Each structure stands twice: as structure tokens, then as C-alpha cells.
Amino acid sequence: MNNFYLEILHVDKHSKARYGYLHTPHGKVEFPMFMPVGTLATVKGLSPEELKEVGAGVILANTYHLSLRPGEDIVYKAGGLHKFMNYDGPILTDSGGFQVFSLAEKRKITEEGVTFKNHLNGAKRFFSPEIAIEIEEKLGADIIMSLDECVHYPADYEYMKNSVERTLRWAKRGKDAHKREDQALFGIVQGGEFADLRKYCAEELVKMDFPGYSIGGTSIGEPKDVMFQMIRNSTPYLPFDKPRYLMGVGSVDAILEGVQEGVDMFDCVLPTRIARHGALMTSTGRVNIRDKQYEEDFTPLDSNCDCYCCKNYTKAYLRHLYKCEEMFGKRLLSIHNIRFLIHLMEEIRKAIQEDRFLEFKEEFLKKFNNSKGF
Amino acid sequence: MNNFYLEILHVDKHSKARYGYLHTPHGKVEFPMFMPVGTLATVKGLSPEELKEVGAGVILANTYHLSLRPGEDIVYKAGGLHKFMNYDGPILTDSGGFQVFSLAEKRKITEEGVTFKNHLNGAKRFFSPEIAIEIEEKLGADIIMSLDECVHYPADYEYMKNSVERTLRWAKRGKDAHKREDQALFGIVQGGEFADLRKYCAEELVKMDFPGYSIGGTSIGEPKDVMFQMIRNSTPYLPFDKPRYLMGVGSVDAILEGVQEGVDMFDCVLPTRIARHGALMTSTGRVNIRDKQYEEDFTPLDSNCDCYCCKNYTKAYLRHLYKCEEMFGKRLLSIHNIRFLIHLMEEIRKAIQEDRFLEFKEEFLKKFNNSKGF
């Protein structure tokens, strides 16, 4: 794939944080980046134009969900995800592995793959590494993931060791099955909290030579310091010139930690999910818009924010929409939270280019801990 | 009010249909017009920018709902509805009369006003003609309505006669109470299906000299031919040079009938409400987007429509969003239905200017009856 590569323009002098462009078949995107999640081929409530306005580059869609509704064949017949959902920027799909292990029921894992009952109607389904690739090829994202086993935290060492071995065999099978030249298939580093298994998994994947690497098995209930250790146990063994993607992580402190260790890509449903429940990330800390104190607050949600919501609406109006369960409220609040994280990434990229990432991180976390947090 | 008047530019040679501009403190708007409904200071799911893009001029908000949430005082402190909801075009508020008689419970009507329990938490509330005006002045719309009794259909003649007398006394009281110079207060013609009461009510209101007149008590369960008769029993007694507004009517045949009789303004929740339930008005008839036949239909909802939804998305995608109960689907479908009606009004205005309104109406209704209807 000549049209998929990492163009590293600068590495922070005092950390492993990197800045540059990720080139994809649907355009180049600056990294480190936050990728909004559009589970069912829509970032809940937002238009593609709004996503671009907040500075979104890559967006994520979920293979497990899309294979159930509308089904990968319909997306394929529509001309792929980009056409189906009218998004001409880069798209990433996961392999369904995480959802099979978190959402689906009665899963049974064998060497061949995983059998499960879907969470919608309980119908039986089988995912193998080859089937995951087949679905992802039909969906047609720019960046796709190989099928992995996502083990619950905390896990038994022996179980995790066997699981990592199987995930590696699955990665190889997926790579062999993958044929589309216009998609970059990432291998996923698993191994839980065990340093030697993370190292082993990363090194074995690198031998297979993937165009990018993900760090999986994070944000599944482990304490923050364990997650940070998982990152530190993975990135050192990944090639410098390939993108690294920390899956499912979108909290501010974890993003900063990941960037410091050389992670380039982050995604999380958190900003949009909490927005729909009235919880907002702002430059002065967390805001619960339902709070009575905002009833007559005619100032913007975040006066330091340049998003459509903050430029045009007051907390009083947002609270009113939230209390009335109005769609437009969820839309405005989602726009804000996504913009907040994307703006953070912009600041991070600037700090990296100016070799002051560690100072930026320290200052931000100090402010963050002094505020009500997120 | 010098900045509120009807500029009639053309009257159809073969009917009473009129075309021109309604001038308001928030700009001029072409009529005949369809006004989208933004009950709680938001047209469900849509931004003010999207409303302008589909050609909306006046939008409507509901006094009853806003007085409950967030309360008129908060809207007033926000600087009025325009600022609160970020809409700089003209806004119309009703008086709450219709909701008090359709939504509220345990209403008790006296000469002074109406006591009721609100539909949200059952708290007791009292609306008088003066209180309705006070609330509407605080909300600050460009066009406001006087409090009326909206009598259920069918009604007893004697009851209706007494009700009309009271509505007239209420109209006078509201007019006396109304002080804001930047708002046009409309009187409402009631009288049910009784021709003499409609005539009497219209003539008495005209003596009070309102800047505009509404036709109320329609679209409350009466058959279409009765509604059409109500219109014909009202408009002849209204002054030529003042705007006429047919309240709560948005079906295509009733709009065409109203325009023919010289009605200038229409509003209805129908297009947005049915859109959220997957029912679309298209140039080839009604579409229920949930139907299986659209599962693999990669054509636009309405290839004759120029809206954002029809220009960018397929029926297959819209059906997928609908089936998954995704917000973005409701938003796209609402945009389409509003655009459909506003586009119809544009065609109507063109036909009036070219003295072919009756032909246009006949052709449209023929097509409409041949199709699956709305």
C-alpha cells in the first residue's frame, strides 16, 4: 500500500511523543489524533460536515454492530462505508473482537474462531479471523483490525499466555486472508498486564510486518496505572515508523500518557456517550448541564471553546434542551465534547512540535486535577 | 407597528390566492408560507442554519410548553426566544389555548380564564387572556396570539355561541393588555362548523382592528370537507390587507384549499412528527422508510428533492438509521419533510404569480390522489 504510511515530522526532544501525518487512501490526517466513534455508520446525531468542522480526521465504525445491522453485504452493495454514510475522510473499523467479548452472549472460543449469540436477537453467529477480514473488506474502511481475543481483566497468566498465542495465530490467518490493497490491516498487541507477554506479542506481530499496530485489552476495567504500564510494556517493541493505536481510550490523562509513550491514535465512545447524558468536558473541568446552577446561566458552556455549540448557545438553553430530552441538545453537547478532545489533540501536536510536550502534560494535568475532572 | 405589514404583490386572477411579503421585525418572508413547529424552542433535531437552508422563514414555538419548561422568565432573561434559541428570523407563538384544551387535564373555564393541571407534573396553573399576553411578551415572538377557547368537534351550537362570545371578550382583554410595539397580536376566529358564528366572530374581531387574523378550531378531528367549509366561512369577512393564518394545518390538500381561499400562513407538527416515525412526504407519494423494499435501495428518498438528505443519502442508509433508532436518521428525515412542504409553498407562490394556481392545485391533487397519499 503506497498510499498508507506514517510521515513523522517531529519527535519531542524529551519524550517519545511524535507528530506528523498519517497518509491514507482517503487523505492525510495529523497525529497524534482522536477518532470519534460512529458505531453504526453514524457518529450519533452528527453530520459528516459537522465532524469535519470540529476537526475530525479518521472516524471509527464497529464491525460487530454493522455486521448485524444493516449487514456487511448491504454496506458493500452501497459502495462501502464511505459512500454509505457519506464520509469521504479516512475510516477505521475494529474487528468485532472487543464486542464479541463484551456485548455478545454465550461465546465459545476455539482455535477456529468464536461462536456467540448476538446481543440484539440472540441469533448464533461465528467469527473467525478470516470472516472478520471478509466483513471488514466488505465494509471497506481504510484501516482495519485483525480478530483478537479481548480477555477480561484481571486474567490468569496461563490463560493469557495461551490467548496471546492464539491471537498471534489469528493475526497471521487474518493477514493471509486479507486481499484489499487499499486497506491497512493492523495487528493487535494483547497480553494484559503481563510485561513479558506484551513484549512477546508485540515482537511476534512485528515479525509479520503489519502496516500498523494496535494496543488492545485496555480500558476494560483495569486501574489507570495498570493501563499506563500496559502502554509502556508495548510501544518499545513496535517499529518507530509505523502508526500505533491505543484502542478504546479517550480519557484525558490516558491520552496524555499514551502520547508520551509514542502512541499516535486514540478512539473512545466516551465523549459522545457522556454528552448525551449531559456530562461535558470543558477547559474548567466537568460540567453536568442538568445542574440547577445553570438554569439561568446565559454564558457559553466553555468560553475557551470555538465549537458551534459554545459559539451560539448558552448553558441555560443547553440545560433546557437536556431537561426536555430534545435531540438538538444531544447533538450540540456531542459536538462540544468531540471538539474538546480534538482541540486537546491540536494543543498536544503544537506542544510536540515545540518540544514542550512534558510541560504541556504537567500543566494540563495540574489544571485537570484542580478542576472537577472528567 | 410600522415594521409589521403585509405587502401583497399579486392576487391570482382565478381565485383568492395571494402572494407577497410579510414584513416583520425580524425580516420579510414570502407568503403563502409553511411555518415549521419548534415546540420547546427547537424544531426537533434541526439547527437554525438547517431551517434556513430548507427555506424556513417564520417558525413557531408553543407558549404552553415554554411556560412550563424552561418558563417564560428564563426565556425573558435570556433576551427572548430569538436569542435563547439562536434564531434571527421571525418567530410566532400561539397563546397556549389549543394545548390547554388538548393536553392539559382537569381544565375549568370561567369568564376570568382557564384553570388546568399541566400534563407534565399535574401542577395547577391559571391562564387568562392577560396572563397569556404577559407570557408571550416575555417570550418575545414577532407574532403572537390571543387566548381563545378551542372547542372539541363536534360542538353544541349553544355552547359554541357562548364560547365565541367569550373568546371575543378575551380577544379584547388581550388586546388591551398587550403593550409591546414590536409584536403583532392576532385575533383568532372561532365558531366551529357554524357559518353564522364564524362570520360573527370574524366581523367582531375586525372591529377590534388586529394586525392579523387566525382561523382556529381546525384540525381537531373534523372531516376535511368540514374544515374546508370552516375556512370558507371565515376568510370572506377578514380584511384583504391583513395576514390570515390557518392554525395547525399542514396536510397538502388543506394547504391548497386554504391558499385558494386567501390564507397566507400555515403551521403543523405533522411533517416533523411523521418523519421521526419514518413516514416521508415525497413527490411520488408517501414513503415508509422502514419498509423492507428499501433495504437495498441506493437511490435518494426523493429524486425531485433538493434537500440535504436527498442530495447526500440513500434510502438504504436512511432505513438503516431508522431501524437502529439513530438520531441522525430522525434529523435527516425531518429536514426532508420540512423541505417538501416549503418547496410546495414555493411552487404555490410561483403558480399564484403566474395566475395558474387553480391548475397547479388540480394537477397536484391528481398526482397526490394517484400516489399513495400522505
XYZ file of C-alpha atoms in Angstrom:
748
model
C 0.000 0.000 0.000
C 1.831 3.068 -1.171
C -0.941 5.380 -0.106
C -0.800 4.332 3.549
C 2.177 5.469 5.592
C 3.246 7.498 8.564
C 5.077 10.730 7.831
C 6.825 11.621 11.098
C 7.709 15.311 11.064
C 8.899 15.775 14.597
C 9.683 13.803 17.743
C 9.519 15.607 21.063
C 13.044 16.073 22.462
C 12.096 14.974 25.979
C 9.651 12.119 25.391
C 8.600 9.595 22.779
C 5.728 11.802 21.583
C 5.644 12.092 17.796
C 3.963 14.471 15.383
C 3.225 14.178 11.695
C 0.776 12.985 9.066
C -0.866 9.626 8.644
C -1.447 9.173 4.931
C -4.483 7.083 3.959
C -6.400 6.353 0.757
C -8.912 8.983 1.949
C -6.470 11.757 2.696
C -3.805 12.626 5.236
C -4.543 13.292 8.879
C -2.365 14.838 11.562
C -1.338 12.729 14.540
C -1.499 12.236 17.500
C -5.233 12.084 16.780
C -8.533 11.380 18.498
C -11.007 9.416 16.377
C -14.740 9.895 17.100
C -16.747 6.681 17.151
C -19.583 6.130 14.669
C -20.651 2.675 15.817
C -23.493 2.125 13.338
C -22.055 4.213 10.482
C -23.086 7.457 12.187
C -21.434 9.431 14.968
C -24.633 9.713 16.977
C -26.538 12.823 15.908
C -23.750 14.436 13.872
C -23.400 15.002 10.158
C -20.158 14.367 8.261
C -19.924 18.124 7.734
C -20.104 18.734 11.476
C -17.400 16.130 12.067
C -15.134 17.966 9.673
C -15.971 21.291 11.278
C -14.782 20.048 14.673
C -11.585 18.839 13.043
C -12.245 15.094 12.896
C -9.985 13.159 10.558
C -10.280 9.397 10.943
C -13.602 8.164 12.323
C -14.269 4.704 13.648
C -17.095 2.278 12.900
C -17.798 -1.064 14.562
C -17.650 -4.267 12.563
C -19.687 -6.285 15.064
C -22.570 -3.799 15.043
C -22.521 -3.226 11.291
C -22.435 -6.937 10.537
C -25.705 -7.225 12.471
C -27.306 -4.041 11.125
C -27.538 -3.419 8.214
C -25.186 -6.322 7.437
C -21.876 -6.028 5.595
C -23.424 -7.096 2.290
C -25.680 -4.055 2.202
C -22.786 -1.729 3.010
C -20.777 -3.452 0.288
C -23.563 -3.060 -2.264
C -23.859 0.606 -1.249
C -20.258 1.030 -2.369
C -18.658 0.677 1.060
C -18.858 2.619 4.309
C -17.593 5.907 2.881
C -20.387 6.095 0.343
C -22.989 4.521 2.624
C -22.517 7.130 5.356
C -21.337 9.973 3.109
C -17.956 10.402 4.811
C -15.050 10.974 2.472
C -12.359 11.093 5.157
C -10.498 8.043 6.460
C -12.499 5.377 8.320
C -11.243 2.690 10.688
C -13.121 -0.474 11.597
C -12.342 -2.726 14.515
C -12.528 -6.490 14.082
C -15.525 -7.108 16.307
C -13.276 -8.873 18.800
C -13.945 -6.456 21.634
C -17.741 -6.530 21.147
C -17.846 -10.318 20.880
C -16.190 -10.446 24.280
C -18.096 -7.576 25.892
C -21.556 -7.451 24.292
C -22.339 -10.855 22.836
C -23.587 -13.761 24.914
C -22.710 -17.441 25.277
C -19.437 -17.081 23.423
C -17.419 -20.219 22.858
C -13.864 -19.797 21.713
C -11.971 -22.442 19.771
C -8.836 -22.408 17.635
C -11.029 -21.868 14.596
C -12.806 -18.774 15.933
C -15.566 -17.682 18.274
C -19.217 -18.665 18.329
C -21.620 -16.289 20.081
C -25.196 -15.152 20.348
C -25.628 -11.543 19.287
C -26.981 -9.039 21.806
C -29.896 -7.964 19.607
C -31.926 -11.087 18.991
C -29.709 -13.863 20.331
C -29.101 -15.393 16.902
C -25.991 -17.569 16.737
C -23.015 -16.268 14.804
C -19.475 -17.368 14.144
C -16.456 -15.071 13.726
C -13.098 -16.399 12.582
C -10.054 -14.308 11.696
C -10.903 -14.901 8.038
C -14.565 -13.976 8.481
C -13.645 -10.765 10.341
C -11.401 -9.788 7.430
C -14.092 -10.695 4.903
C -16.584 -8.443 6.695
C -14.068 -5.634 7.016
C -13.167 -5.900 3.352
C -16.840 -5.545 2.501
C -17.210 -2.553 4.821
C -14.190 -1.066 3.066
C -12.585 1.100 5.758
C -9.071 2.495 5.229
C -7.719 0.929 8.410
C -8.909 -2.438 9.678
C -8.101 -4.698 12.624
C -7.342 -8.383 12.888
C -9.538 -10.533 15.131
C -8.206 -10.854 18.663
C -9.377 -12.276 21.941
C -10.061 -9.495 24.391
C -9.525 -11.078 27.810
C -11.296 -9.744 30.887
C -9.153 -8.024 33.500
C -7.688 -9.414 35.686
C -6.700 -12.600 33.877
C -4.800 -15.690 34.873
C -1.240 -15.721 33.455
C -1.577 -19.145 31.871
C -4.883 -18.241 30.257
C -3.427 -15.001 28.927
C -0.340 -16.752 27.583
C -2.451 -19.220 25.610
C -4.732 -16.433 24.490
C -1.817 -14.352 23.198
C -0.531 -17.354 21.255
C -3.956 -17.816 19.702
C -4.329 -14.092 18.963
C -0.963 -14.271 17.163
C -2.089 -17.270 15.100
C -5.324 -15.396 14.341
C -3.336 -12.310 13.312
C -1.342 -14.421 10.844
C -4.504 -16.042 9.465
C -6.155 -12.644 9.077
C -3.113 -11.254 7.313
C -3.074 -14.204 4.916
C -6.773 -13.773 4.219
C -6.615 -10.019 3.638
C -6.536 -9.112 -0.056
C -7.635 -5.483 -0.458
C -4.726 -3.263 -1.425
C -6.484 -0.102 -0.289
C -6.793 -1.126 3.355
C -4.171 -1.171 6.089
C -4.551 -4.159 8.418
C -3.261 -3.599 11.955
C -2.092 -6.339 14.306
C -3.243 -6.062 17.915
C -0.885 -6.338 20.871
C -2.519 -8.241 23.717
C -1.008 -9.725 26.876
C -2.922 -7.995 29.626
C -0.855 -6.645 32.496
C 1.974 -9.107 31.921
C 5.060 -7.300 30.638
C 6.682 -10.372 29.096
C 3.513 -11.321 27.213
C 3.074 -7.758 25.850
C 6.699 -7.775 24.673
C 6.361 -11.226 23.166
C 3.104 -10.385 21.405
C 4.469 -7.118 20.003
C 7.668 -8.747 18.741
C 5.845 -11.627 17.092
C 3.424 -9.250 15.373
C 6.286 -7.087 14.144
C 7.831 -10.183 12.544
C 4.630 -10.483 10.491
C 5.205 -6.892 9.316
C 1.864 -5.123 9.682
C 1.414 -1.561 8.362
C 0.300 -0.514 11.852
C -0.136 -1.830 15.400
C -2.857 -1.545 17.985
C -2.635 -1.882 21.730
C -5.672 -3.855 22.847
C -7.056 -5.125 26.110
C -7.006 -1.655 27.660
C -9.875 0.302 29.163
C -11.624 -2.906 30.233
C -11.775 -2.247 33.936
C -8.086 -2.184 34.863
C -6.804 0.645 37.085
C -5.258 3.611 35.296
C -1.715 2.836 36.456
C -2.059 -0.703 35.110
C -3.254 0.686 31.770
C -0.301 3.062 31.650
C 2.001 0.136 32.351
C 0.355 -1.844 29.528
C 1.218 1.001 27.152
C 4.813 1.198 28.404
C 5.111 -2.583 28.015
C 4.002 -2.449 24.368
C 5.253 0.599 22.458
C 9.005 -0.002 22.923
C 8.741 -3.148 20.803
C 6.851 -1.554 17.937
C 8.632 -0.116 14.891
C 9.249 3.611 15.019
C 7.903 4.296 11.542
C 4.531 2.567 11.876
C 1.364 4.020 13.464
C 0.382 2.921 16.986
C -3.240 2.906 18.029
C -4.396 2.626 21.652
C -7.862 1.086 21.374
C -10.907 2.423 23.194
C -9.071 5.014 25.267
C -10.355 8.587 25.432
C -9.806 9.896 28.954
C -7.598 12.946 29.028
C -4.923 11.540 31.344
C -4.639 8.296 29.361
C -4.343 10.189 26.079
C -1.516 12.287 27.519
C 0.193 9.181 28.875
C -0.189 7.375 25.559
C 1.194 10.265 23.557
C 4.208 10.448 25.863
C 4.939 6.783 25.086
C 4.645 7.328 21.347
C 1.002 6.411 20.675
C -0.475 8.147 17.624
C -4.161 7.215 17.562
C -6.937 7.111 20.140
C -10.671 6.421 19.990
C -13.440 6.305 22.544
C -17.234 6.460 22.712
C -16.882 8.330 25.983
C -17.154 11.960 24.787
C -20.341 11.337 22.825
C -21.877 8.923 25.321
C -21.404 11.188 28.330
C -22.529 14.184 26.262
C -25.866 12.512 25.625
C -26.153 12.130 29.380
C -25.408 15.785 29.968
C -21.763 15.447 31.067
C -19.384 17.833 29.381
C -15.623 18.152 29.250
C -14.632 21.806 29.497
C -11.450 23.801 29.976
C -12.524 24.486 33.562
C -13.484 20.906 34.402
C -16.509 18.703 34.167
C -19.949 20.278 33.749
C -23.194 18.441 34.407
C -25.574 20.514 32.342
C -28.609 19.233 34.231
C -27.445 21.037 37.379
C -29.833 23.669 38.703
C -26.997 26.217 38.825
C -27.107 26.502 35.019
C -30.822 27.275 34.852
C -30.201 30.989 34.388
C -26.609 30.835 33.195
C -26.541 32.718 29.930
C -22.843 32.179 29.270
C -21.373 29.575 26.878
C -20.644 26.060 28.079
C -16.910 26.732 27.673
C -15.802 30.248 26.876
C -12.425 28.886 25.728
C -14.064 26.623 23.140
C -14.559 27.509 19.478
C -17.220 24.885 18.678
C -20.624 25.611 17.154
C -22.309 24.853 20.479
C -20.155 27.232 22.514
C -20.232 29.982 19.911
C -24.017 30.089 19.624
C -25.778 28.724 22.708
C -25.912 29.309 26.435
C -25.814 26.857 29.305
C -29.404 27.835 30.121
C -30.549 26.790 26.639
C -28.488 23.587 26.695
C -29.896 22.705 30.110
C -33.416 23.355 28.841
C -32.878 21.069 25.833
C -31.343 18.412 28.064
C -34.207 18.533 30.575
C -36.727 18.262 27.727
C -34.779 15.358 26.176
C -34.529 17.292 22.932
C -32.394 15.759 20.162
C -30.811 19.072 19.342
C -29.345 19.211 22.852
C -27.646 15.842 22.465
C -26.323 16.991 19.127
C -24.881 20.240 20.483
C -23.352 18.593 23.544
C -21.788 15.831 21.414
C -20.280 18.426 19.097
C -18.739 20.141 22.099
C -17.209 17.063 23.705
C -15.714 15.835 20.445
C -14.339 19.287 19.751
C -12.886 19.416 23.262
C -10.837 16.261 22.685
C -9.845 17.194 19.152
C -8.769 20.608 20.379
C -6.713 18.899 23.079
C -5.002 16.870 20.332
C -4.275 20.099 18.441
C -2.638 21.539 21.543
C -0.689 18.324 22.046
C 0.574 18.420 18.460
C 1.666 22.012 18.898
C 3.456 21.185 22.128
C 5.287 18.267 20.482
C 6.448 20.449 17.614
C 7.793 22.935 20.146
C 9.482 20.241 22.291
C 7.400 21.147 25.313
C 5.043 18.173 25.472
C 6.023 17.174 29.008
C 5.444 20.697 30.301
C 2.122 20.818 28.491
C 1.127 17.493 30.004
C 2.112 18.549 33.504
C 0.276 21.866 33.266
C -2.808 20.268 31.814
C -2.946 17.538 34.440
C -2.431 20.077 37.227
C -5.368 22.120 35.931
C -7.279 18.899 35.402
C -6.714 17.679 38.966
C -7.547 21.080 40.391
C -10.806 21.125 38.496
C -13.656 18.715 38.975
C -12.032 16.330 36.497
C -13.743 14.409 33.735
C -46.241 48.716 14.363
C -44.690 50.093 11.224
C -42.397 47.136 10.778
C -45.230 44.601 10.594
C -47.374 44.596 7.473
C -48.473 42.535 4.520
C -47.105 43.558 1.151
C -49.426 41.914 -1.364
C -47.682 41.754 -4.723
C -50.123 39.644 -6.662
C -53.568 38.087 -6.390
C -54.317 35.055 -8.533
C -56.788 36.033 -11.294
C -58.977 32.966 -10.788
C -59.018 32.506 -7.010
C -58.412 34.398 -3.778
C -54.830 33.133 -3.525
C -52.395 35.927 -2.724
C -48.649 36.302 -2.998
C -46.260 38.765 -1.414
C -44.110 39.554 1.603
C -44.995 39.572 5.248
C -42.767 42.183 6.885
C -41.801 41.513 10.492
C -39.307 42.968 12.978
C -37.056 40.023 12.106
C -37.163 40.370 8.342
C -39.568 39.830 5.489
C -40.906 36.438 4.488
C -42.723 35.368 1.340
C -46.287 34.113 1.647
C -48.219 31.828 1.385
C -45.860 30.156 3.824
C -45.485 26.988 5.848
C -44.076 27.511 9.348
C -42.154 24.610 10.951
C -43.014 23.999 14.598
C -40.362 24.312 17.296
C -42.499 23.489 20.317
C -39.828 23.791 23.009
C -37.703 26.440 21.292
C -36.185 23.845 18.950
C -37.524 22.308 15.757
C -36.766 18.781 16.882
C -33.228 17.818 15.850
C -32.605 20.746 13.497
C -30.298 23.719 13.800
C -31.351 27.268 12.890
C -28.908 27.058 9.975
C -30.639 23.935 8.664
C -34.019 25.633 8.953
C -32.741 28.497 6.823
C -31.225 26.064 4.331
C -34.615 24.412 3.749
C -36.139 27.850 3.234
C -37.939 28.312 6.541
C -38.981 31.871 7.329
C -41.298 32.141 10.302
C -41.028 29.343 12.834
C -43.498 28.611 15.581
C -42.989 27.961 19.273
C -45.582 26.920 21.856
C -46.419 29.210 24.749
C -47.975 26.453 26.861
C -44.894 24.229 26.614
C -42.390 27.042 27.103
C -44.225 28.417 30.107
C -43.738 25.005 31.732
C -40.166 24.435 30.544
C -37.966 26.445 30.936
C -40.554 29.029 31.997
C -41.119 32.394 30.326
C -38.983 34.228 32.880
C -35.870 32.328 31.868
C -36.529 32.979 28.182
C -37.080 36.644 29.038
C -33.833 36.859 30.993
C -32.059 35.151 28.076
C -33.123 38.098 25.943
C -36.206 36.490 24.403
C -36.815 33.469 22.206
C -34.696 34.675 19.287
C -31.575 34.917 21.412
C -32.434 31.898 23.562
C -32.724 29.550 20.588
C -30.339 31.421 18.272
C -32.927 32.044 15.541
C -32.814 35.501 13.988
C -35.773 35.026 11.654
C -39.390 35.753 12.619
C -40.969 33.647 15.366
C -44.656 33.121 16.123
C -46.054 31.928 19.436
C -49.535 30.595 19.982
C -51.453 31.571 23.118
C -51.471 28.161 24.755
C -55.230 27.951 24.188
C -55.050 24.869 22.000
C -52.732 22.971 24.379
C -54.781 23.875 27.439
C -57.756 22.281 25.723
C -55.926 19.306 24.190
C -53.042 18.419 26.512
C -53.787 19.753 29.967
C -56.070 17.996 32.428
C -58.967 18.993 34.683
C -59.469 22.325 32.973
C -62.116 24.596 34.364
C -63.143 27.533 32.274
C -64.638 30.727 33.724
C -65.092 34.220 32.410
C -61.787 35.149 34.024
C -59.755 32.422 32.316
C -58.961 28.740 32.480
C -57.538 26.676 35.355
C -55.843 23.398 34.458
C -53.351 20.834 35.580
C -50.342 20.663 33.329
C -49.574 17.392 31.521
C -46.039 17.113 32.936
C -46.437 17.003 36.694
C -50.096 17.866 37.225
C -49.357 21.193 38.903
C -52.256 23.634 38.817
C -51.972 26.665 36.584
C -54.217 29.522 35.546
C -54.245 31.188 32.132
C -56.201 34.374 31.489
C -56.118 36.479 28.335
C -53.860 38.911 30.202
C -51.565 36.170 31.500
C -51.235 34.649 28.010
C -50.170 38.050 26.686
C -47.780 38.566 29.580
C -46.108 35.220 28.849
C -45.977 35.924 25.118
C -44.487 39.353 25.734
C -41.780 37.729 27.811
C -41.127 35.115 25.131
C -40.856 37.976 22.673
C -42.008 36.428 19.372
C -42.776 38.687 16.398
C -46.308 37.355 16.012
C -48.422 36.342 18.997
C -51.942 35.000 19.516
C -54.726 35.994 21.870
C -56.105 33.368 24.245
C -59.106 31.523 22.822
C -61.222 28.557 23.772
C -60.597 25.702 21.401
C -63.841 23.705 21.466
C -63.854 19.991 20.687
C -65.523 18.927 17.459
C -68.424 18.395 17.127
C -69.851 21.019 19.455
C -73.309 22.018 20.500
C -74.467 25.257 18.827
C -75.417 26.972 22.065
C -72.129 26.052 23.693
C -70.223 27.303 20.685
C -72.160 30.550 20.582
C -71.327 31.292 24.212
C -67.741 30.213 23.659
C -67.357 32.562 20.686
C -68.723 35.441 22.755
C -66.218 34.671 25.481
C -63.342 34.274 23.008
C -64.249 37.721 21.663
C -64.236 39.233 25.155
C -60.888 37.504 25.776
C -59.532 38.879 22.481
C -60.465 42.399 23.591
C -58.899 41.891 27.015
C -55.715 40.503 25.434
C -55.533 43.422 23.041
C -55.915 45.888 25.899
C -53.211 44.118 27.888
C -50.722 43.919 25.048
C -48.069 46.639 25.219
C -45.050 45.553 23.173
C -44.737 47.599 19.996
C -42.539 45.023 18.277
C -45.111 42.226 18.341
C -48.182 41.719 16.150
C -51.104 40.280 18.110
C -53.542 38.228 16.038
C -57.203 37.672 16.887
C -58.499 34.132 16.422
C -61.694 33.331 14.532
C -63.572 30.513 16.245
C -67.147 29.283 15.698
C -66.674 25.659 14.778
C -68.674 24.432 11.818
C -71.363 27.077 12.231
C -71.217 29.561 9.364
C -73.039 32.346 11.175
C -70.782 32.077 14.228
C -67.618 32.151 12.089
C -68.934 35.250 10.290
C -69.946 36.901 13.537
C -66.612 36.121 15.217
C -64.597 37.380 12.241
C -66.580 40.605 11.962
C -66.357 41.362 15.665
C -62.601 40.749 15.670
C -62.163 43.001 12.656
C -63.934 45.786 14.550
C -61.154 45.487 17.162
C -58.622 46.021 14.352
C -55.930 43.366 14.822
C -52.779 43.400 12.656
C -53.593 39.829 11.602
C -56.198 37.099 11.989
C -56.048 33.406 12.684
C -58.559 30.712 11.881
C -58.732 28.406 14.884
C -60.623 25.301 15.841
C -59.474 23.441 12.734
C -57.620 20.157 12.501
C -59.175 18.924 15.748
C -60.876 15.838 14.378
C -63.409 17.345 11.965
C -63.701 15.818 8.462
C -61.731 17.552 5.728
C -64.824 18.943 3.977
C -65.958 20.486 7.262
C -62.530 22.067 7.719
C -62.640 23.465 4.212
C -66.082 24.914 4.969
C -64.715 26.496 8.141
C -62.083 28.277 6.050
C -64.678 29.441 3.508
C -66.877 30.666 6.350
C -64.080 32.785 7.808
C -61.813 34.408 5.204
C -64.500 36.441 3.375
C -65.010 38.550 6.494
C -61.348 39.297 7.082
C -59.682 42.445 5.724
C -57.852 41.976 2.442
C -54.679 43.702 3.559
C -54.058 41.748 6.774
C -52.384 38.325 7.093
C -54.560 35.240 7.619
C -53.190 32.234 9.461
C -54.835 28.803 9.440
C -53.708 27.240 12.697
C -52.292 23.721 12.967
C -52.955 22.703 9.379
C -50.216 21.091 7.309
C -51.784 18.441 5.099
C -51.190 19.114 1.435
C -54.840 19.219 0.385
C -55.788 21.562 3.226
C -52.905 23.900 2.437
C -54.030 24.072 -1.194
C -57.632 24.676 -0.132
C -56.581 27.373 2.326
C -54.416 29.184 -0.198
C -57.297 29.181 -2.658
C -59.459 30.949 -0.069
C -56.789 33.544 0.650
C -54.956 32.055 3.621
C -51.309 33.186 3.909
C -49.823 31.186 6.776
C -49.866 27.529 7.824
C -48.151 25.530 10.541
C -48.190 21.919 11.600
C -46.126 19.460 13.646
C -47.097 16.759 11.158
C -44.059 16.798 8.825
C -41.543 16.523 11.657
C -43.621 14.153 13.788
C -44.267 11.653 10.999
C -40.647 11.971 9.857
C -39.458 10.793 13.259
C -41.718 7.788 12.765
C -40.261 7.065 9.356
C -43.096 8.468 7.223
C -41.972 10.732 4.423
C -43.768 13.027 2.036
C -42.266 12.699 -1.436
C -43.086 13.851 -4.949
C -44.168 10.299 -5.749
C -46.284 9.797 -2.646
C -45.825 8.579 0.879
C -42.746 6.523 1.753
C -42.451 4.432 4.908
C -38.701 4.173 5.215
C -38.928 1.144 7.491
C -40.306 -0.965 4.605
C -38.186 -3.948 3.639
C -38.263 -2.846 -0.009
C -35.808 -0.032 0.798
C -33.222 -2.293 2.414
C -31.064 -2.305 -0.713
C -32.424 0.804 -2.369
C -29.422 3.003 -3.040
C -31.390 5.849 -4.614
C -32.370 9.105 -2.862
C -35.585 9.326 -0.878
C -36.992 11.748 -3.461
C -35.013 12.329 -6.622
C -37.007 15.523 -7.231
C -35.968 16.989 -3.890
C -33.035 19.338 -3.359
C -32.693 18.883 0.407
C -29.509 17.860 2.224
C -30.983 14.425 2.948
C -31.916 13.680 -0.647
C -28.696 15.095 -2.077
C -26.378 13.002 0.123
C -28.043 9.843 1.418
C -29.783 6.749 0.103
C -32.993 5.085 1.213
C -30.906 2.095 2.341
C -28.891 4.310 4.705
C -31.979 6.147 5.953
C -33.737 2.849 6.599
C -30.669 1.571 8.467
C -30.590 4.689 10.675
C -34.332 4.416 11.276
C -34.151 0.729 12.207
C -31.282 1.459 14.601
C -33.194 4.422 16.099
C -30.277 6.689 15.290
C -30.750 10.416 15.932
C -29.146 11.354 12.652
C -31.908 9.480 10.807
C -34.638 11.491 12.517
C -32.737 14.634 11.710
C -32.346 13.797 8.011
C -35.963 12.688 7.623
C -37.233 15.825 9.389
C -35.152 18.006 7.089
C -36.711 16.272 4.112
C -40.339 16.571 5.197
C -39.997 20.239 6.095
C -38.266 20.919 2.805
C -41.036 19.056 0.974
C -43.721 21.367 2.370
C -41.636 24.508 1.969
C -40.892 23.527 -1.602
C -44.628 23.033 -2.156
C -45.171 26.592 -0.901
C -42.534 27.852 -3.342
C -44.376 26.146 -6.195
C -47.659 27.584 -4.954
C -46.207 31.096 -4.853
C -44.893 30.699 -8.386
C -48.271 29.455 -9.601
C -50.068 32.411 -7.988
C -47.712 34.892 -9.625
C -48.440 33.262 -12.970
C -52.232 33.167 -12.423
C -52.320 29.388 -12.667
C -52.901 28.446 -9.043
C -56.100 26.505 -9.744
C -54.419 24.437 -12.457
C -51.475 23.811 -10.164
C -53.805 22.724 -7.390
C -55.755 20.391 -9.662
C -52.620 18.811 -11.101
C -51.039 18.401 -7.717
C -54.123 16.814 -6.192
C -54.499 14.480 -9.144
C -50.908 13.314 -8.711
C -51.467 13.205 -4.970
C -54.564 11.015 -5.262
C -52.893 8.745 -7.783
C -49.973 8.266 -5.438
C -50.109 6.627 -2.062
C -51.029 9.980 -0.484
C -49.630 11.455 2.694
